[in-house]
């Protein structure tokens, strides 16, 4: 069993999630792809925001959500991402730090003329979330912003696929993979993102120890796969641990030549925002404690079920206490 210290560094696009409900007809009028992520400029972001009612603002971004979940469960987690020293940037930093995550990259000064990036997460009545993302200051993150000591001191370094949409994203991937001896983990983030950067991802895939993705993302990376199970098996030919979530069908795990399927837990889905992030954060925390991958995934299924049962990517209940109350937290071996 792999036993690590509880030290996780997550790197990604720092965004404030603006979560709002929307009717399908209104979403269609906006001209964005339902269920996916569309990059928008600052003016479009403002126009989209003006269409929302009673939006909820909270620090977000895939890697930040993952770090927050890991910290909520007891891991020592840090985060590298760039925000501006504006109001949304203050919201981001306060939310993340209040959840026990150390932010290791300082905010860009307002004088730089950048705004904190945001992700408008529009929730339709079927609980599907559609994201419109303005990267803002997030896209200015470079390898020089990340202290090599923070990379060297981590036992797990987690990268999000969305980072590749930033100008220096590929350079950050290469710097991390060149400089770290830690366990490296990658989440694919979004099928369209995978398609935009497929050649680069295929080139770097073998440098990672752990791969996360949902069925659509995995099939985008492995186009010969017809199912989530086939995609997981193909990924396992290159990466030692592969985790593929498949919505209500559950999750597929590949490790050491074994392929395991775990069913999803029954839950009333309210909002799928952060489902994959919460799953990844739980897995990273559990592996850092030395728990087997299958046990980690069973706990992650419960955490993800909790997250999708309410609005937003960060659950309102104390996760560690919830898992203890339900008898899911035994002492790690």
mmCIF file of C-alpha atoms in Angstrom:
data_model
loop_
_atom_site.group_PDB
_atom_site.id
_atom_site.type_symbol
_atom_site.label_atom_id
_atom_site.label_comp_id
_atom_site.label_asym_id
_atom_site.label_seq_id
_atom_site.Cartn_x
_atom_site.Cartn_y
_atom_site.Cartn_z
ATOM 1 C CA UNK A 1 0.000 0.000 0.000
ATOM 2 C CA UNK A 2 1.277 3.464 -0.873
ATOM 3 C CA UNK A 3 1.634 5.557 2.278
ATOM 4 C CA UNK A 4 2.150 9.283 1.938
ATOM 5 C CA UNK A 5 2.142 12.240 4.241
ATOM 6 C CA UNK A 6 -0.914 14.443 3.948
ATOM 7 C CA UNK A 7 0.584 17.152 1.764
ATOM 8 C CA UNK A 8 -1.194 18.036 -1.464
ATOM 9 C CA UNK A 9 -0.457 20.900 -3.878
ATOM 10 C CA UNK A 10 -3.224 21.720 -6.368
ATOM 11 C CA UNK A 11 -2.493 23.992 -9.340
ATOM 12 C CA UNK A 12 -5.122 25.491 -11.609
ATOM 13 C CA UNK A 13 -7.161 28.437 -12.816
ATOM 14 C CA UNK A 14 -8.320 30.499 -9.830
ATOM 15 C CA UNK A 15 -11.937 31.451 -10.446
ATOM 16 C CA UNK A 16 -14.873 32.691 -8.433
ATOM 17 C CA UNK A 17 -17.891 30.517 -9.151
ATOM 18 C CA UNK A 18 -21.073 32.484 -9.733
ATOM 19 C CA UNK A 19 -23.837 29.911 -9.411
ATOM 20 C CA UNK A 20 -27.334 30.695 -10.652
ATOM 21 C CA UNK A 21 -30.413 28.838 -11.863
ATOM 22 C CA UNK A 22 -31.629 29.262 -15.428
ATOM 23 C CA UNK A 23 -34.437 27.898 -17.586
ATOM 24 C CA UNK A 24 -33.474 25.761 -20.624
ATOM 25 C CA UNK A 25 -35.019 28.276 -23.030
ATOM 26 C CA UNK A 26 -32.932 31.110 -21.623
ATOM 27 C CA UNK A 27 -29.799 28.971 -21.792
ATOM 28 C CA UNK A 28 -30.492 28.202 -25.453
ATOM 29 C CA UNK A 29 -30.860 31.924 -26.167
ATOM 30 C CA UNK A 30 -27.343 32.515 -24.794
ATOM 31 C CA UNK A 31 -25.888 30.291 -27.493
ATOM 32 C CA UNK A 32 -23.625 28.191 -25.261
ATOM 33 C CA UNK A 33 -23.309 24.392 -25.223
ATOM 34 C CA UNK A 34 -25.371 22.859 -22.424
ATOM 35 C CA UNK A 35 -23.324 20.807 -19.978
ATOM 36 C CA UNK A 36 -19.956 22.056 -21.193
ATOM 37 C CA UNK A 37 -17.535 24.900 -20.569
ATOM 38 C CA UNK A 38 -17.311 27.903 -22.895
ATOM 39 C CA UNK A 39 -14.533 30.488 -22.646
ATOM 40 C CA UNK A 40 -15.860 34.056 -22.849
ATOM 41 C CA UNK A 41 -14.329 37.530 -22.774
ATOM 42 C CA UNK A 42 -14.878 40.107 -20.039
ATOM 43 C CA UNK A 43 -17.748 41.900 -21.773
ATOM 44 C CA UNK A 44 -19.625 38.671 -22.502
ATOM 45 C CA UNK A 45 -19.096 37.571 -18.916
ATOM 46 C CA UNK A 46 -20.664 40.800 -17.658
ATOM 47 C CA UNK A 47 -23.597 40.431 -20.042
ATOM 48 C CA UNK A 48 -24.210 36.847 -18.944
ATOM 49 C CA UNK A 49 -24.018 37.844 -15.289
ATOM 50 C CA UNK A 50 -26.717 40.464 -15.916
ATOM 51 C CA UNK A 51 -29.132 37.694 -16.977
ATOM 52 C CA UNK A 52 -28.902 35.832 -13.636
ATOM 53 C CA UNK A 53 -31.156 36.111 -10.601
ATOM 54 C CA UNK A 54 -29.935 35.796 -7.007
ATOM 55 C CA UNK A 55 -26.484 34.464 -7.949
ATOM 56 C CA UNK A 56 -24.287 32.861 -5.292
ATOM 57 C CA UNK A 57 -20.572 33.705 -5.337
ATOM 58 C CA UNK A 58 -17.920 31.378 -3.872
ATOM 59 C CA UNK A 59 -14.287 30.608 -4.580
ATOM 60 C CA UNK A 60 -14.025 27.927 -7.230
ATOM 61 C CA UNK A 61 -12.042 26.523 -10.088
ATOM 62 C CA UNK A 62 -11.510 22.794 -10.471
ATOM 63 C CA UNK A 63 -8.202 22.423 -8.616
ATOM 64 C CA UNK A 64 -9.282 24.836 -5.869
ATOM 65 C CA UNK A 65 -12.462 22.832 -5.286
ATOM 66 C CA UNK A 66 -10.392 19.655 -5.117
ATOM 67 C CA UNK A 67 -8.000 21.184 -2.581
ATOM 68 C CA UNK A 68 -10.910 22.445 -0.458
ATOM 69 C CA UNK A 69 -12.499 18.992 -0.265
ATOM 70 C CA UNK A 70 -9.174 17.356 0.624
ATOM 71 C CA UNK A 71 -8.599 19.940 3.367
ATOM 72 C CA UNK A 72 -12.134 19.498 4.697
ATOM 73 C CA UNK A 73 -11.350 15.825 5.217
ATOM 74 C CA UNK A 74 -8.106 16.549 7.055
ATOM 75 C CA UNK A 75 -5.357 16.758 4.429
ATOM 76 C CA UNK A 76 -2.718 19.458 4.438
ATOM 77 C CA UNK A 77 -3.533 21.173 1.169
ATOM 78 C CA UNK A 78 -2.102 24.165 -0.659
ATOM 79 C CA UNK A 79 -3.155 25.884 -3.856
ATOM 80 C CA UNK A 80 -1.401 27.767 -6.646
ATOM 81 C CA UNK A 81 -3.554 29.998 -8.822
ATOM 82 C CA UNK A 82 -3.678 33.715 -9.667
ATOM 83 C CA UNK A 83 -6.406 36.177 -8.669
ATOM 84 C CA UNK A 84 -6.486 39.977 -8.654
ATOM 85 C CA UNK A 85 -6.544 42.033 -5.459
ATOM 86 C CA UNK A 86 -10.135 43.080 -6.211
ATOM 87 C CA UNK A 87 -13.415 42.232 -4.501
ATOM 88 C CA UNK A 88 -13.830 38.861 -6.204
ATOM 89 C CA UNK A 89 -10.193 38.078 -5.448
ATOM 90 C CA UNK A 90 -10.797 38.778 -1.773
ATOM 91 C CA UNK A 91 -13.818 36.460 -1.842
ATOM 92 C CA UNK A 92 -11.713 33.730 -3.420
ATOM 93 C CA UNK A 93 -8.851 33.992 -0.947
ATOM 94 C CA UNK A 94 -11.088 34.267 2.121
ATOM 95 C CA UNK A 95 -13.226 31.274 1.141
ATOM 96 C CA UNK A 96 -10.294 29.026 0.350
ATOM 97 C CA UNK A 97 -8.222 29.978 3.398
ATOM 98 C CA UNK A 98 -11.234 29.610 5.701
ATOM 99 C CA UNK A 99 -11.459 25.994 4.554
ATOM 100 C CA UNK A 100 -7.891 25.334 5.598
ATOM 101 C CA UNK A 101 -6.166 25.610 2.221
ATOM 102 C CA UNK A 102 -2.901 27.553 2.049
ATOM 103 C CA UNK A 103 -2.761 29.855 -0.983
ATOM 104 C CA UNK A 104 0.856 29.995 -2.161
ATOM 105 C CA UNK A 105 0.585 32.545 -5.013
ATOM 106 C CA UNK A 106 -0.098 36.194 -4.055
ATOM 107 C CA UNK A 107 -2.866 38.191 -5.728
ATOM 108 C CA UNK A 108 -1.940 40.419 -8.643
ATOM 109 C CA UNK A 109 -2.118 44.137 -7.753
ATOM 110 C CA UNK A 110 -5.172 45.994 -9.025
ATOM 111 C CA UNK A 111 -2.809 48.367 -10.794
ATOM 112 C CA UNK A 112 -2.033 45.555 -13.232
ATOM 113 C CA UNK A 113 -5.504 46.147 -14.707
ATOM 114 C CA UNK A 114 -6.661 42.546 -14.377
ATOM 115 C CA UNK A 115 -9.887 41.267 -12.867
ATOM 116 C CA UNK A 116 -10.273 38.031 -10.947
ATOM 117 C CA UNK A 117 -11.523 35.324 -13.257
ATOM 118 C CA UNK A 118 -14.985 33.916 -12.830
ATOM 119 C CA UNK A 119 -17.030 30.945 -13.894
ATOM 120 C CA UNK A 120 -20.732 31.537 -14.366
ATOM 121 C CA UNK A 121 -22.276 28.164 -13.552
ATOM 122 C CA UNK A 122 -25.827 28.062 -14.900
ATOM 123 C CA UNK A 123 -28.019 25.329 -13.423
ATOM 124 C CA UNK A 124 -31.015 24.073 -15.401
ATOM 125 C CA UNK A 125 -33.940 22.236 -13.703
ATOM 126 C CA UNK A 126 -32.446 18.841 -14.680
ATOM 127 C CA UNK A 127 -29.480 19.695 -12.364
ATOM 128 C CA UNK A 128 -27.064 19.980 -15.294
ATOM 129 C CA UNK A 129 -24.536 22.769 -15.023
ATOM 130 C CA UNK A 130 -23.303 24.817 -17.980
ATOM 131 C CA UNK A 131 -20.200 26.928 -17.443
ATOM 132 C CA UNK A 132 -19.190 30.213 -19.041
ATOM 133 C CA UNK A 133 -15.652 31.060 -17.963
ATOM 134 C CA UNK A 134 -13.711 34.308 -18.109
ATOM 135 C CA UNK A 135 -10.148 33.514 -17.053
ATOM 136 C CA UNK A 136 -9.139 37.074 -16.144
ATOM 137 C CA UNK A 137 -6.106 37.144 -13.849
ATOM 138 C CA UNK A 138 -6.043 33.327 -13.783
ATOM 139 C CA UNK A 139 -4.578 33.264 -17.286
ATOM 140 C CA UNK A 140 -1.482 35.171 -16.125
ATOM 141 C CA UNK A 141 -0.221 32.359 -13.874
ATOM 142 C CA UNK A 142 3.290 31.311 -14.950
ATOM 143 C CA UNK A 143 5.871 28.821 -13.639
ATOM 144 C CA UNK A 144 7.724 31.767 -12.069
ATOM 145 C CA UNK A 145 4.724 32.413 -9.771
ATOM 146 C CA UNK A 146 5.076 28.995 -8.134
ATOM 147 C CA UNK A 147 7.884 28.632 -5.621
ATOM 148 C CA UNK A 148 9.926 25.505 -6.433
ATOM 149 C CA UNK A 149 9.989 24.826 -2.665
ATOM 150 C CA UNK A 150 6.191 24.440 -2.687
ATOM 151 C CA UNK A 151 6.462 21.862 -5.457
ATOM 152 C CA UNK A 152 9.356 20.058 -3.757
ATOM 153 C CA UNK A 153 7.568 19.824 -0.395
ATOM 154 C CA UNK A 154 4.386 18.266 -1.801
ATOM 155 C CA UNK A 155 3.745 14.533 -1.738
ATOM 156 C CA UNK A 156 1.003 14.820 -4.351
ATOM 157 C CA UNK A 157 0.848 17.484 -7.070
ATOM 158 C CA UNK A 158 -2.550 17.825 -8.748
ATOM 159 C CA UNK A 159 -3.027 19.603 -12.090
ATOM 160 C CA UNK A 160 -6.291 20.483 -13.819
ATOM 161 C CA UNK A 161 -6.761 20.186 -17.562
ATOM 162 C CA UNK A 162 -8.400 23.623 -17.723
ATOM 163 C CA UNK A 163 -4.982 25.107 -16.928
ATOM 164 C CA UNK A 164 -3.940 24.305 -20.495
ATOM 165 C CA UNK A 165 -6.289 27.035 -21.758
ATOM 166 C CA UNK A 166 -4.052 29.649 -20.108
ATOM 167 C CA UNK A 167 -1.070 30.950 -22.131
ATOM 168 C CA UNK A 168 1.541 29.465 -19.775
ATOM 169 C CA UNK A 169 -0.450 26.329 -18.959
ATOM 170 C CA UNK A 170 1.733 23.947 -20.913
ATOM 171 C CA UNK A 171 4.875 25.476 -19.424
ATOM 172 C CA UNK A 172 3.442 24.936 -15.929
ATOM 173 C CA UNK A 173 2.717 21.280 -16.731
ATOM 174 C CA UNK A 174 6.256 20.786 -18.021
ATOM 175 C CA UNK A 175 7.853 22.575 -15.068
ATOM 176 C CA UNK A 176 5.941 20.485 -12.537
ATOM 177 C CA UNK A 177 6.621 17.205 -14.304
ATOM 178 C CA UNK A 178 10.318 18.060 -14.649
ATOM 179 C CA UNK A 179 10.848 19.285 -11.084
ATOM 180 C CA UNK A 180 8.758 17.057 -8.847
ATOM 181 C CA UNK A 181 9.392 13.579 -7.518
ATOM 182 C CA UNK A 182 5.904 13.552 -5.989
ATOM 183 C CA UNK A 183 2.898 11.547 -7.065
ATOM 184 C CA UNK A 184 1.451 13.496 -10.002
ATOM 185 C CA UNK A 185 -2.294 13.564 -10.642
ATOM 186 C CA UNK A 186 -4.253 15.034 -13.536
ATOM 187 C CA UNK A 187 -7.940 15.749 -13.959
ATOM 188 C CA UNK A 188 -9.101 16.128 -17.566
ATOM 189 C CA UNK A 189 -11.674 18.817 -16.631
ATOM 190 C CA UNK A 190 -13.765 19.008 -19.810
ATOM 191 C CA UNK A 191 -14.144 17.029 -23.048
ATOM 192 C CA UNK A 192 -13.773 20.098 -25.265
ATOM 193 C CA UNK A 193 -10.654 21.087 -23.331
ATOM 194 C CA UNK A 194 -9.250 17.593 -23.923
ATOM 195 C CA UNK A 195 -9.927 17.927 -27.657
ATOM 196 C CA UNK A 196 -8.189 21.315 -27.772
ATOM 197 C CA UNK A 197 -5.053 19.899 -26.180
ATOM 198 C CA UNK A 198 -5.215 16.218 -27.133
ATOM 199 C CA UNK A 199 -1.764 15.994 -28.695
ATOM 200 C CA UNK A 200 -0.069 17.601 -25.692
ATOM 201 C CA UNK A 201 -2.004 15.441 -23.218
ATOM 202 C CA UNK A 202 -1.126 12.269 -25.106
ATOM 203 C CA UNK A 203 2.526 13.306 -25.079
ATOM 204 C CA UNK A 204 2.601 13.928 -21.321
ATOM 205 C CA UNK A 205 0.201 11.221 -20.158
ATOM 206 C CA UNK A 206 2.887 8.713 -19.208
ATOM 207 C CA UNK A 207 4.451 11.188 -16.768
ATOM 208 C CA UNK A 208 1.369 11.071 -14.522
ATOM 209 C CA UNK A 209 0.684 8.526 -11.789
ATOM 210 C CA UNK A 210 -3.051 9.144 -11.434
ATOM 211 C CA UNK A 211 -5.682 10.195 -13.985
ATOM 212 C CA UNK A 212 -9.207 11.467 -13.263
ATOM 213 C CA UNK A 213 -11.930 12.052 -15.824
ATOM 214 C CA UNK A 214 -15.577 11.477 -16.524
ATOM 215 C CA UNK A 215 -16.774 9.175 -19.307
ATOM 216 C CA UNK A 216 -17.073 11.934 -21.922
ATOM 217 C CA UNK A 217 -13.620 13.328 -21.141
ATOM 218 C CA UNK A 218 -12.024 9.886 -21.185
ATOM 219 C CA UNK A 219 -13.559 9.039 -24.554
ATOM 220 C CA UNK A 220 -12.265 12.365 -25.903
ATOM 221 C CA UNK A 221 -8.760 11.380 -24.791
ATOM 222 C CA UNK A 222 -9.114 7.783 -25.975
ATOM 223 C CA UNK A 223 -11.314 8.063 -29.095
ATOM 224 C CA UNK A 224 -11.099 4.328 -29.791
ATOM 225 C CA UNK A 225 -13.052 3.652 -26.601
ATOM 226 C CA UNK A 226 -16.815 3.253 -26.963
ATOM 227 C CA UNK A 227 -17.593 3.081 -23.231
ATOM 228 C CA UNK A 228 -16.291 4.386 -19.928
ATOM 229 C CA UNK A 229 -15.020 0.910 -19.113
ATOM 230 C CA UNK A 230 -13.047 0.676 -22.344
ATOM 231 C CA UNK A 231 -11.594 4.163 -21.841
ATOM 232 C CA UNK A 232 -10.483 3.259 -18.325
ATOM 233 C CA UNK A 233 -8.780 0.116 -19.590
ATOM 234 C CA UNK A 234 -7.005 2.047 -22.343
ATOM 235 C CA UNK A 235 -5.802 4.664 -19.863
ATOM 236 C CA UNK A 236 -4.434 1.957 -17.602
ATOM 237 C CA UNK A 237 -2.008 0.918 -20.348
ATOM 238 C CA UNK A 238 -0.154 4.192 -19.761
ATOM 239 C CA UNK A 239 -0.991 5.325 -16.209
ATOM 240 C CA UNK A 240 -0.800 3.175 -13.088
ATOM 241 C CA UNK A 241 -4.089 4.433 -11.602
ATOM 242 C CA UNK A 242 -7.085 5.560 -13.647
ATOM 243 C CA UNK A 243 -10.429 6.735 -12.279
ATOM 244 C CA UNK A 244 -13.374 7.299 -14.618
ATOM 245 C CA UNK A 245 -16.671 8.582 -13.248
ATOM 246 C CA UNK A 246 -19.787 7.761 -15.245
ATOM 247 C CA UNK A 247 -22.576 9.743 -13.590
ATOM 248 C CA UNK A 248 -25.463 7.558 -12.414
ATOM 249 C CA UNK A 249 -23.600 4.481 -13.687
ATOM 250 C CA UNK A 250 -20.957 4.831 -10.975
ATOM 251 C CA UNK A 251 -17.182 4.750 -11.341
ATOM 252 C CA UNK A 252 -14.522 2.579 -12.970
ATOM 253 C CA UNK A 253 -11.127 2.096 -11.298
ATOM 254 C CA UNK A 254 -8.011 0.641 -12.860
ATOM 255 C CA UNK A 255 -4.957 -0.281 -10.802
ATOM 256 C CA UNK A 256 -2.244 -2.931 -11.138
ATOM 257 C CA UNK A 257 -4.021 -4.665 -14.007
ATOM 258 C CA UNK A 258 -7.357 -4.867 -12.188
ATOM 259 C CA UNK A 259 -10.508 -3.099 -13.390
ATOM 260 C CA UNK A 260 -13.221 -2.478 -10.790
ATOM 261 C CA UNK A 261 -16.705 -0.989 -11.152
ATOM 262 C CA UNK A 262 -18.525 0.623 -8.224
ATOM 263 C CA UNK A 263 -22.187 1.659 -8.545
ATOM 264 C CA UNK A 264 -23.301 5.208 -7.833
ATOM 265 C CA UNK A 265 -25.190 5.942 -4.638
ATOM 266 C CA UNK A 266 -28.892 6.859 -4.888
ATOM 267 C CA UNK A 267 -29.316 10.599 -4.426
ATOM 268 C CA UNK A 268 -31.617 13.385 -5.574
ATOM 269 C CA UNK A 269 -29.401 15.439 -7.870
ATOM 270 C CA UNK A 270 -29.747 19.202 -7.428
ATOM 271 C CA UNK A 271 -26.552 20.515 -9.042
ATOM 272 C CA UNK A 272 -23.674 18.565 -10.608
ATOM 273 C CA UNK A 273 -21.207 21.451 -10.172
ATOM 274 C CA UNK A 274 -18.064 20.184 -8.465
ATOM 275 C CA UNK A 275 -19.007 16.496 -8.555
ATOM 276 C CA UNK A 276 -15.764 15.459 -10.209
ATOM 277 C CA UNK A 277 -13.717 17.903 -8.118
ATOM 278 C CA UNK A 278 -15.123 16.522 -4.870
ATOM 279 C CA UNK A 279 -14.474 12.982 -6.046
ATOM 280 C CA UNK A 280 -10.849 13.816 -6.856
ATOM 281 C CA UNK A 281 -10.304 15.697 -3.592
ATOM 282 C CA UNK A 282 -11.581 12.756 -1.577
ATOM 283 C CA UNK A 283 -9.395 10.292 -3.482
ATOM 284 C CA UNK A 284 -6.283 12.424 -2.944
ATOM 285 C CA UNK A 285 -6.988 12.757 0.790
ATOM 286 C CA UNK A 286 -7.632 9.022 1.144
ATOM 287 C CA UNK A 287 -4.518 7.990 -0.775
ATOM 288 C CA UNK A 288 -2.446 10.432 1.271
ATOM 289 C CA UNK A 289 -3.681 8.563 4.346
ATOM 290 C CA UNK A 290 -2.635 5.250 2.852
ATOM 291 C CA UNK A 291 -6.129 3.940 2.103
ATOM 292 C CA UNK A 292 -6.548 1.477 -0.801
ATOM 293 C CA UNK A 293 -7.939 2.911 -4.019
ATOM 294 C CA UNK A 294 -11.213 0.959 -3.843
ATOM 295 C CA UNK A 295 -11.896 2.161 -0.287
ATOM 296 C CA UNK A 296 -10.978 5.692 -1.340
ATOM 297 C CA UNK A 297 -13.455 5.520 -4.219
ATOM 298 C CA UNK A 298 -16.285 4.237 -2.014
ATOM 299 C CA UNK A 299 -15.789 7.203 0.326
ATOM 300 C CA UNK A 300 -15.521 9.542 -2.674
ATOM 301 C CA UNK A 301 -18.854 8.313 -4.010
ATOM 302 C CA UNK A 302 -20.494 9.334 -0.731
ATOM 303 C CA UNK A 303 -18.836 12.759 -0.749
ATOM 304 C CA UNK A 304 -19.811 13.374 -4.371
ATOM 305 C CA UNK A 305 -23.391 12.354 -3.581
ATOM 306 C CA UNK A 306 -23.422 14.953 -0.807
ATOM 307 C CA UNK A 307 -22.050 17.655 -3.104
ATOM 308 C CA UNK A 308 -24.575 17.101 -5.908
ATOM 309 C CA UNK A 309 -27.485 17.115 -3.462
ATOM 310 C CA UNK A 310 -27.186 20.895 -3.030
ATOM 311 C CA UNK A 311 -26.261 24.007 -5.020
ATOM 312 C CA UNK A 312 -22.549 24.712 -5.456
ATOM 313 C CA UNK A 313 -19.284 22.766 -5.346
ATOM 314 C CA UNK A 314 -18.659 23.074 -1.610
ATOM 315 C CA UNK A 315 -21.022 21.130 0.713
ATOM 316 C CA UNK A 316 -22.587 22.918 3.670
ATOM 317 C CA UNK A 317 -22.242 19.973 6.068
ATOM 318 C CA UNK A 318 -19.009 18.944 7.813
ATOM 319 C CA UNK A 319 -17.768 16.133 5.581
ATOM 320 C CA UNK A 320 -15.470 14.441 8.079
ATOM 321 C CA UNK A 321 -18.218 14.371 10.697
ATOM 322 C CA UNK A 322 -20.718 13.093 8.140
ATOM 323 C CA UNK A 323 -18.438 10.209 7.182
ATOM 324 C CA UNK A 324 -17.756 9.361 10.828
ATOM 325 C CA UNK A 325 -21.458 9.402 11.657
ATOM 326 C CA UNK A 326 -22.131 6.997 8.780
ATOM 327 C CA UNK A 327 -19.312 4.662 9.783
ATOM 328 C CA UNK A 328 -17.289 5.276 6.629
ATOM 329 C CA UNK A 329 -14.138 6.512 8.361
ATOM 330 C CA UNK A 330 -12.194 3.626 9.782
ATOM 331 C CA UNK A 331 -8.579 4.099 10.823
ATOM 332 C CA UNK A 332 -6.292 3.747 7.772
ATOM 333 C CA UNK A 333 -4.189 0.578 7.704
#
